[in-house]
mmCIF file of C-alpha atoms in Angstrom:
data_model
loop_
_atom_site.group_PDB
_atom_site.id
_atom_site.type_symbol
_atom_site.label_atom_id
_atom_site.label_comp_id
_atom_site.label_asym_id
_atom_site.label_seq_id
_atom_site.Cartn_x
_atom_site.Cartn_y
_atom_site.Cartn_z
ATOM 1 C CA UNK A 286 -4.745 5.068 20.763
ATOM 2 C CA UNK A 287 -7.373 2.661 22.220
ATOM 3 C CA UNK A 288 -9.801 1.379 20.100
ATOM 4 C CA UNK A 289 -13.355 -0.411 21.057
ATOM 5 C CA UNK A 290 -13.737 -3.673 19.500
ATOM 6 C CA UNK A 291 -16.290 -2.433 16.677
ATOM 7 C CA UNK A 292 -13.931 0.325 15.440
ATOM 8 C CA UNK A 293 -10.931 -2.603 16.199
ATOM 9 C CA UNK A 294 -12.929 -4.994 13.352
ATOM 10 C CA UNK A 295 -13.917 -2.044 10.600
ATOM 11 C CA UNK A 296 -9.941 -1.367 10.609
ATOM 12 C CA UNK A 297 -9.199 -4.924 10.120
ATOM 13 C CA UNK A 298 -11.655 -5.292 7.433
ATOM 14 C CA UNK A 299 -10.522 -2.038 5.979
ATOM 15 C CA UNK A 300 -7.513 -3.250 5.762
ATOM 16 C CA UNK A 301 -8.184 -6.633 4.065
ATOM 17 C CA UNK A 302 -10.401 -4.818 1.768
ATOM 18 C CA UNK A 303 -7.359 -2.518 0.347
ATOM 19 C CA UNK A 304 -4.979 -4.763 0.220
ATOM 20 C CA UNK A 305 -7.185 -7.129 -1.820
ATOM 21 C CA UNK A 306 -7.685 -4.171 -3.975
ATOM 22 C CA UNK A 307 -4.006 -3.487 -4.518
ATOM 23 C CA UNK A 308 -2.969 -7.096 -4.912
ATOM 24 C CA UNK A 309 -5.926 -7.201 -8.224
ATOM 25 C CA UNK A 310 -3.744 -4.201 -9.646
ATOM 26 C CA UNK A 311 -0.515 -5.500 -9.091
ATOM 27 C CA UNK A 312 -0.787 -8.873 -10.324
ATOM 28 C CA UNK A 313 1.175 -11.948 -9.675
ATOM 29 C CA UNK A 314 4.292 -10.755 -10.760
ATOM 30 C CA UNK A 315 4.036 -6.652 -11.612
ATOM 31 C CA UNK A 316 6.560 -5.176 -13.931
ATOM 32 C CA UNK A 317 8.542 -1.957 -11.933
ATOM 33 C CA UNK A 318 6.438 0.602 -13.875
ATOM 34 C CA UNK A 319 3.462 -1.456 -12.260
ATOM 35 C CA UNK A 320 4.507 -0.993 -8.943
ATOM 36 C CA UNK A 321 5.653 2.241 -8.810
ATOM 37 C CA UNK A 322 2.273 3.238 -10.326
ATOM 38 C CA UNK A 323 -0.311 1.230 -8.269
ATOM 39 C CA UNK A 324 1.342 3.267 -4.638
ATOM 40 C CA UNK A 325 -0.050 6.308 -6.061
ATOM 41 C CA UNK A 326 -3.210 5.287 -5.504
ATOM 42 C CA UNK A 327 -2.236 4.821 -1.743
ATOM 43 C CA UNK A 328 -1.340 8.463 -1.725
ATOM 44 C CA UNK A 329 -4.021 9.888 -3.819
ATOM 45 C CA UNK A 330 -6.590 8.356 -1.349
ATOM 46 C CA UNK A 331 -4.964 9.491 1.625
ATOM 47 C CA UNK A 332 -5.028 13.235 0.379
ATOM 48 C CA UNK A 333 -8.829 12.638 -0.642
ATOM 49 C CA UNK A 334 -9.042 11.278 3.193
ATOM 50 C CA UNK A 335 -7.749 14.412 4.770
ATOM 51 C CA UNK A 336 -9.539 16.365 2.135
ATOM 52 C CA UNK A 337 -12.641 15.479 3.097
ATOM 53 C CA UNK A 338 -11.793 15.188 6.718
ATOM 54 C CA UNK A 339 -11.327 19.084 6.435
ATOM 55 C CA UNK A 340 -14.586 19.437 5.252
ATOM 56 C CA UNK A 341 -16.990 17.507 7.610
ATOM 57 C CA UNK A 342 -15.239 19.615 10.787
ATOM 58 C CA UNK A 343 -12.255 21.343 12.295
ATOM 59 C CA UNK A 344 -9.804 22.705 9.632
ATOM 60 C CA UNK A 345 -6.040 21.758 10.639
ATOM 61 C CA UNK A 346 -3.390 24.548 11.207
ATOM 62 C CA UNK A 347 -1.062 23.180 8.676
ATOM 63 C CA UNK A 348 -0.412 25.512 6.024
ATOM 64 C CA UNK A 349 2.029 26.269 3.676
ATOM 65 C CA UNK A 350 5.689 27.178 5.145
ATOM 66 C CA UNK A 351 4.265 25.434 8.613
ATOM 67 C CA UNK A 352 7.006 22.990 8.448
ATOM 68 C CA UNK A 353 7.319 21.541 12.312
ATOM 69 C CA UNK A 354 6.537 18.540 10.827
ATOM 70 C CA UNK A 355 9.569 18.011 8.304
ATOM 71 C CA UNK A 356 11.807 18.338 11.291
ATOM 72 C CA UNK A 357 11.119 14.439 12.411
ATOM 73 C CA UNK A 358 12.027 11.091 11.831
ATOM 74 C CA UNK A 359 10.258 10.119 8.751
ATOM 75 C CA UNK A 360 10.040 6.377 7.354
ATOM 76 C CA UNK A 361 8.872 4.927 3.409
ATOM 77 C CA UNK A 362 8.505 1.974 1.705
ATOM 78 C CA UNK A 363 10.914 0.673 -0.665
ATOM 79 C CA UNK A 364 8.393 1.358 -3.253
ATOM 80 C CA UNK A 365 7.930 5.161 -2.347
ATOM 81 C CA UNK A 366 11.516 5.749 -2.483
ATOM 82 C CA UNK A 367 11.795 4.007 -6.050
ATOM 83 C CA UNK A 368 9.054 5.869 -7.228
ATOM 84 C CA UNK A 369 10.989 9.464 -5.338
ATOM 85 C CA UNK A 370 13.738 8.707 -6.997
ATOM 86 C CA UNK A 371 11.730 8.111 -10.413
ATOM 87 C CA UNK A 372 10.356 11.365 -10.091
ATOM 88 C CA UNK A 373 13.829 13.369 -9.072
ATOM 89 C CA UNK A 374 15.080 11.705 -12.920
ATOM 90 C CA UNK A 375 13.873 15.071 -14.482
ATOM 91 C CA UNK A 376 15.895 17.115 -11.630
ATOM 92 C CA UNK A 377 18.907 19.021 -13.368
ATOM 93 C CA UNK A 378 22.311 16.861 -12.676
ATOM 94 C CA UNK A 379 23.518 19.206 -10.629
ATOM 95 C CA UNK A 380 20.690 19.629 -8.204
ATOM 96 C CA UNK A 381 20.866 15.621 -8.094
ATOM 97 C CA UNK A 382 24.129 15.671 -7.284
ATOM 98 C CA UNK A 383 23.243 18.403 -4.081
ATOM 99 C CA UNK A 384 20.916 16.435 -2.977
ATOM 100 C CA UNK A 385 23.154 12.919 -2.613
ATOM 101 C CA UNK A 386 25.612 14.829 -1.154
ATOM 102 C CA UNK A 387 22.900 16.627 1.522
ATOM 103 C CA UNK A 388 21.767 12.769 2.167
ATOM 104 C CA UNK A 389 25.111 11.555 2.545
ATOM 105 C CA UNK A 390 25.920 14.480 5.122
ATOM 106 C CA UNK A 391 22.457 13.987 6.915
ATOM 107 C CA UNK A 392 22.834 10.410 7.209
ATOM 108 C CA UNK A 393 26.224 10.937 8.919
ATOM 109 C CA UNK A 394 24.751 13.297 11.393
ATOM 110 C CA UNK A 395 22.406 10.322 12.410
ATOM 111 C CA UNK A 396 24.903 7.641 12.486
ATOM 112 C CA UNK A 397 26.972 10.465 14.896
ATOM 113 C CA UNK A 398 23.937 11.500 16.895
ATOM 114 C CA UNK A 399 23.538 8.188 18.714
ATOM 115 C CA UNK A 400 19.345 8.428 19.955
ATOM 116 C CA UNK A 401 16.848 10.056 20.567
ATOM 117 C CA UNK A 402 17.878 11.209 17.022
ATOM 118 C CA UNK A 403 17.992 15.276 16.801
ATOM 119 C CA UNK A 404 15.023 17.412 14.564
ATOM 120 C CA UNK A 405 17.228 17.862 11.525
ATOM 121 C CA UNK A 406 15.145 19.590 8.778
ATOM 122 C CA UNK A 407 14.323 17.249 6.332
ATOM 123 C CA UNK A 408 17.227 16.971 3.218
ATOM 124 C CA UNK A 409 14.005 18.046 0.755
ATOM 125 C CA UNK A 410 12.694 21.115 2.665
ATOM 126 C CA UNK A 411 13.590 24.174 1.248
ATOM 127 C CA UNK A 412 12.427 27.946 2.449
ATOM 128 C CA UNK A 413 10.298 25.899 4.817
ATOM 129 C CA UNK A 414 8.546 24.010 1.707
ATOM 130 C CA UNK A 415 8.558 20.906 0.324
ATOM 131 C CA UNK A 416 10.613 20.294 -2.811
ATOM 132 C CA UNK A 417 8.907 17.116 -3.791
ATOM 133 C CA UNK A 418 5.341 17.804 -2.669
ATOM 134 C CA UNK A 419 3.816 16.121 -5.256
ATOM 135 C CA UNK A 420 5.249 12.814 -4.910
ATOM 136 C CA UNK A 421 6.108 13.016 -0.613
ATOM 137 C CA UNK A 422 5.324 9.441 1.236
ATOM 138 C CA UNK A 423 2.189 8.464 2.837
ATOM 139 C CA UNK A 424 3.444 9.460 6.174
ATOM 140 C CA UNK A 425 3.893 13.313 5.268
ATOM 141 C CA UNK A 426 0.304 12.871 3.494
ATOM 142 C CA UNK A 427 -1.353 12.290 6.467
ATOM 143 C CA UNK A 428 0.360 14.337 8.847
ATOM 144 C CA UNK A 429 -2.241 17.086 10.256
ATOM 145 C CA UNK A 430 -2.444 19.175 13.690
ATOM 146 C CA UNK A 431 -5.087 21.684 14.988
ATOM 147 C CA UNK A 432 -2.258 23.611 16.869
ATOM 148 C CA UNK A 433 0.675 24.963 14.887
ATOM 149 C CA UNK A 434 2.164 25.860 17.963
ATOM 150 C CA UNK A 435 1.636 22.516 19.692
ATOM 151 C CA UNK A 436 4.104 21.520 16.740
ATOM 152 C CA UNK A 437 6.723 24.141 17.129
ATOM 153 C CA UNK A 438 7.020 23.272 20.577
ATOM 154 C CA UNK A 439 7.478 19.827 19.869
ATOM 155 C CA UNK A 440 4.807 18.662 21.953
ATOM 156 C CA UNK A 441 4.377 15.096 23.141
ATOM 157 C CA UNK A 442 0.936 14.965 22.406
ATOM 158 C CA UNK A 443 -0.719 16.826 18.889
ATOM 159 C CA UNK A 444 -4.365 17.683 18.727
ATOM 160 C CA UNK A 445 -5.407 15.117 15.239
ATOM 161 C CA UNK A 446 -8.534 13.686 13.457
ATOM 162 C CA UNK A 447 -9.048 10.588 14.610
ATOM 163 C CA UNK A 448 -10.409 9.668 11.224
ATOM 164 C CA UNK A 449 -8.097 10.954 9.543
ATOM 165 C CA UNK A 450 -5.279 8.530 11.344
ATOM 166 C CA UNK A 451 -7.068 5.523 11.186
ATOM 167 C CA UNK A 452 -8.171 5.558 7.762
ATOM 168 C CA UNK A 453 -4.347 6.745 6.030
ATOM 169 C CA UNK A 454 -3.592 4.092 9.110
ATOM 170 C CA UNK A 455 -5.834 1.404 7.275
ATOM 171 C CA UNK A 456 -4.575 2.380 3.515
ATOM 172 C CA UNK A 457 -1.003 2.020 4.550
ATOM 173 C CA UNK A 458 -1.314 -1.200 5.909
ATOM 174 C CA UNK A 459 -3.649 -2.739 3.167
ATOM 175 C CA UNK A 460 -1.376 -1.189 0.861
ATOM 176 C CA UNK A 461 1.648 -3.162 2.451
ATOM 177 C CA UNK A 462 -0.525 -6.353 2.310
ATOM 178 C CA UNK A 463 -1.543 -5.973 -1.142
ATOM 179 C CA UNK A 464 2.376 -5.716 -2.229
ATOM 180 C CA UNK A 465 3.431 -8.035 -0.018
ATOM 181 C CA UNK A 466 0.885 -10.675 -1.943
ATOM 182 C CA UNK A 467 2.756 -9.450 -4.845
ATOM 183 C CA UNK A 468 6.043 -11.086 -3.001
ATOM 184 C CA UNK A 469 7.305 -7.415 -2.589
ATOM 185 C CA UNK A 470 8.870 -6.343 0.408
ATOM 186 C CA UNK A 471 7.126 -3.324 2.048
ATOM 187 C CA UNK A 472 9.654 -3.152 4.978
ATOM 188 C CA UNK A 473 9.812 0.552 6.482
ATOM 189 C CA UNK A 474 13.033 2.553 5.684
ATOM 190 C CA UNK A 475 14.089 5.942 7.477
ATOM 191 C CA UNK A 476 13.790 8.513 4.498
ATOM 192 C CA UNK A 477 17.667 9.543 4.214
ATOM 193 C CA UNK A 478 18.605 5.847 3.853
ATOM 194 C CA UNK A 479 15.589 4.870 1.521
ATOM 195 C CA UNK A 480 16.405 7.538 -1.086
ATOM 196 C CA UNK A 481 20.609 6.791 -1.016
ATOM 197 C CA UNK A 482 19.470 2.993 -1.589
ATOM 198 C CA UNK A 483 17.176 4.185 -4.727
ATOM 199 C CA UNK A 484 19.436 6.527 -5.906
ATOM 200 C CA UNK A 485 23.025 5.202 -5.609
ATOM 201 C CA UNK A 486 21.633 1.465 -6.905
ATOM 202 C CA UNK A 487 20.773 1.700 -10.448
ATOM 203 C CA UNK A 488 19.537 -1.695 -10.195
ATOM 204 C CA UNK A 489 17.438 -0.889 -6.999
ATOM 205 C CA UNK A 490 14.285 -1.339 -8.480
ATOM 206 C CA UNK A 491 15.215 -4.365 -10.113
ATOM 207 C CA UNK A 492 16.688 -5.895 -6.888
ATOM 208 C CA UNK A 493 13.663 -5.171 -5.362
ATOM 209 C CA UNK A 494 11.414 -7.084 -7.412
ATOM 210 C CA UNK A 495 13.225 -10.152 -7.393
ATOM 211 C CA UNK A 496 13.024 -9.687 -3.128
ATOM 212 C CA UNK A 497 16.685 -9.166 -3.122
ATOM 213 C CA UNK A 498 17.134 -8.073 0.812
ATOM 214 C CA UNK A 499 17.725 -4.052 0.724
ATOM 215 C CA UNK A 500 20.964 -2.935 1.868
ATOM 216 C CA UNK A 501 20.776 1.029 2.277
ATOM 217 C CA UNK A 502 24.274 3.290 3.162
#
C-alpha cells in the first residue's frame, strides 16, 4: 500500500490524535476494569468506520455465514484477549472447558504445522458464524472484501476500501499508543495463544498491568 506524502501525514496525525484520546481515558495508572473498557471504544469506532464506509459507496460481499475470513492467522492485543476472556465468564463451565481444550488442540496443530501455517477455522467459528461477535478483535472488525469468491479462493490480493483500512489502520495504532502511555504493553499475540494466556492465568490481567512480560502456552 503506497501512500503520497499528504495521505502519509493525516495518518500520522490521526494517529497521534487517538492515542492522545485514549491515554486522557486511561489515566496514569488505569484500574483493569479501566482498560478493558476504554478498547471498546477502539472497536466501536472501527464498526462505525466500516458502517459508514458502506454507505458513501460499494457495499462489501461479507455477509453472514461468509466466513473465508475466520480461516486465517488472526493476531490481538493483550487487552482484547483479557477483555474475550471477560466476556466468555458468563459461558456455561462446560462450554469453557470445550473451548480450552479446542485451543489447546489448535495450538498444537500450529506448533506441528511448521509455516506457512495451514487455514484452520478459527477455534470460535461455529456453523460458519462467529460465537463471540460482539466482543471479536479489531482485526476481524475491519476485515471487508467486494468479492466473496476472491476470499474462498484464497486470493493473494482482495478487492478493499481503502478508507476503510487506513482509518481501523490509524485507530489501532493510536489505540496502541494511547495504552502504551499508560505503561501497558500492546504487543500483538496470535489469537489461540492470546486467549490460553487470559484464560489459563487467573492473574493475567493483573500481570499485565504491572508490565509483567506475557508468557502464552
Amino acid at each position: 500500500m503506497q501512500l503520497g506524502e499528504q495521505e502519509q501525514a493525516a495518518l500520522k496525525a490521526s494517529i497521534i490524535q487517538v492515542g492522545q484520546r485514549v491515554a486522557r481515558e486511561l489515566g496514569e495508572r488505569p484500574e483493569l476494569a479501566q482498560a478493558l473498557h476504554v478498547v471498546g471504544f477502539l472497536h466501536a469506532a472501527v464498526d462505525k468506520t466500516v458502517a459508514q464506509a458502506a454507505l458513501r459507496g460499494e457495499k462489501p460481499a461479507c455477509q453472514p455465514g461468509c466466513a473465508s475470513c475466520c480461516h486465517v492467522r488472526v493476531e490481538v492485543s493483550p487487552v482484547e484477549a483479557l477483555r474475550l476472556a471477560a466476556c466468555l465468564q458468563d459461558w456455561p463451565a462446560a462450554r469453557r472447558q470445550d473451548l480450552l481444550q479446542g485451543l489447546q488442540q489448535r495450538l498444537a496443530w500450529l506448533e506441528n504445522a511448521g509455516e506457512p501455517s495451514p487455514r484452520l477455522p478459527c477455534v470460535f467459528l461455529q456453523d460458519s458464524m462467529c460465537s463471540i461477535y460482539p466482543w471479536r478483535p479489531a482485526n476481524c472488525r475491519k476485515a471487508h472484501s467486494f468479492s466473496a469468491e476472491a476470499c474462498q479462493q484464497g486470493a493473494e490480493h482482495i478487492p478493499q476500501d481503502l478508507a476503510i483500512t487506513l482509518a481501523a489502520e490509524a485507530l489501532q495504532a493510536g489505540t496502541a499508543q494511547g495504552y502504551r502511555q499508560a505503561g501497558l504493553s500492546m504487543a500483538p499475540l496470535e489469537l489461540t495463544r492470546a486467549m490460553l494466556w487470559a484464560l489459563e492465568q487467573p492473574a493475567a490481567g493483573v500481570a499485565w498491568l504491572a508490565g509483567e512480560k506475557i508468557t502464552a502456552s
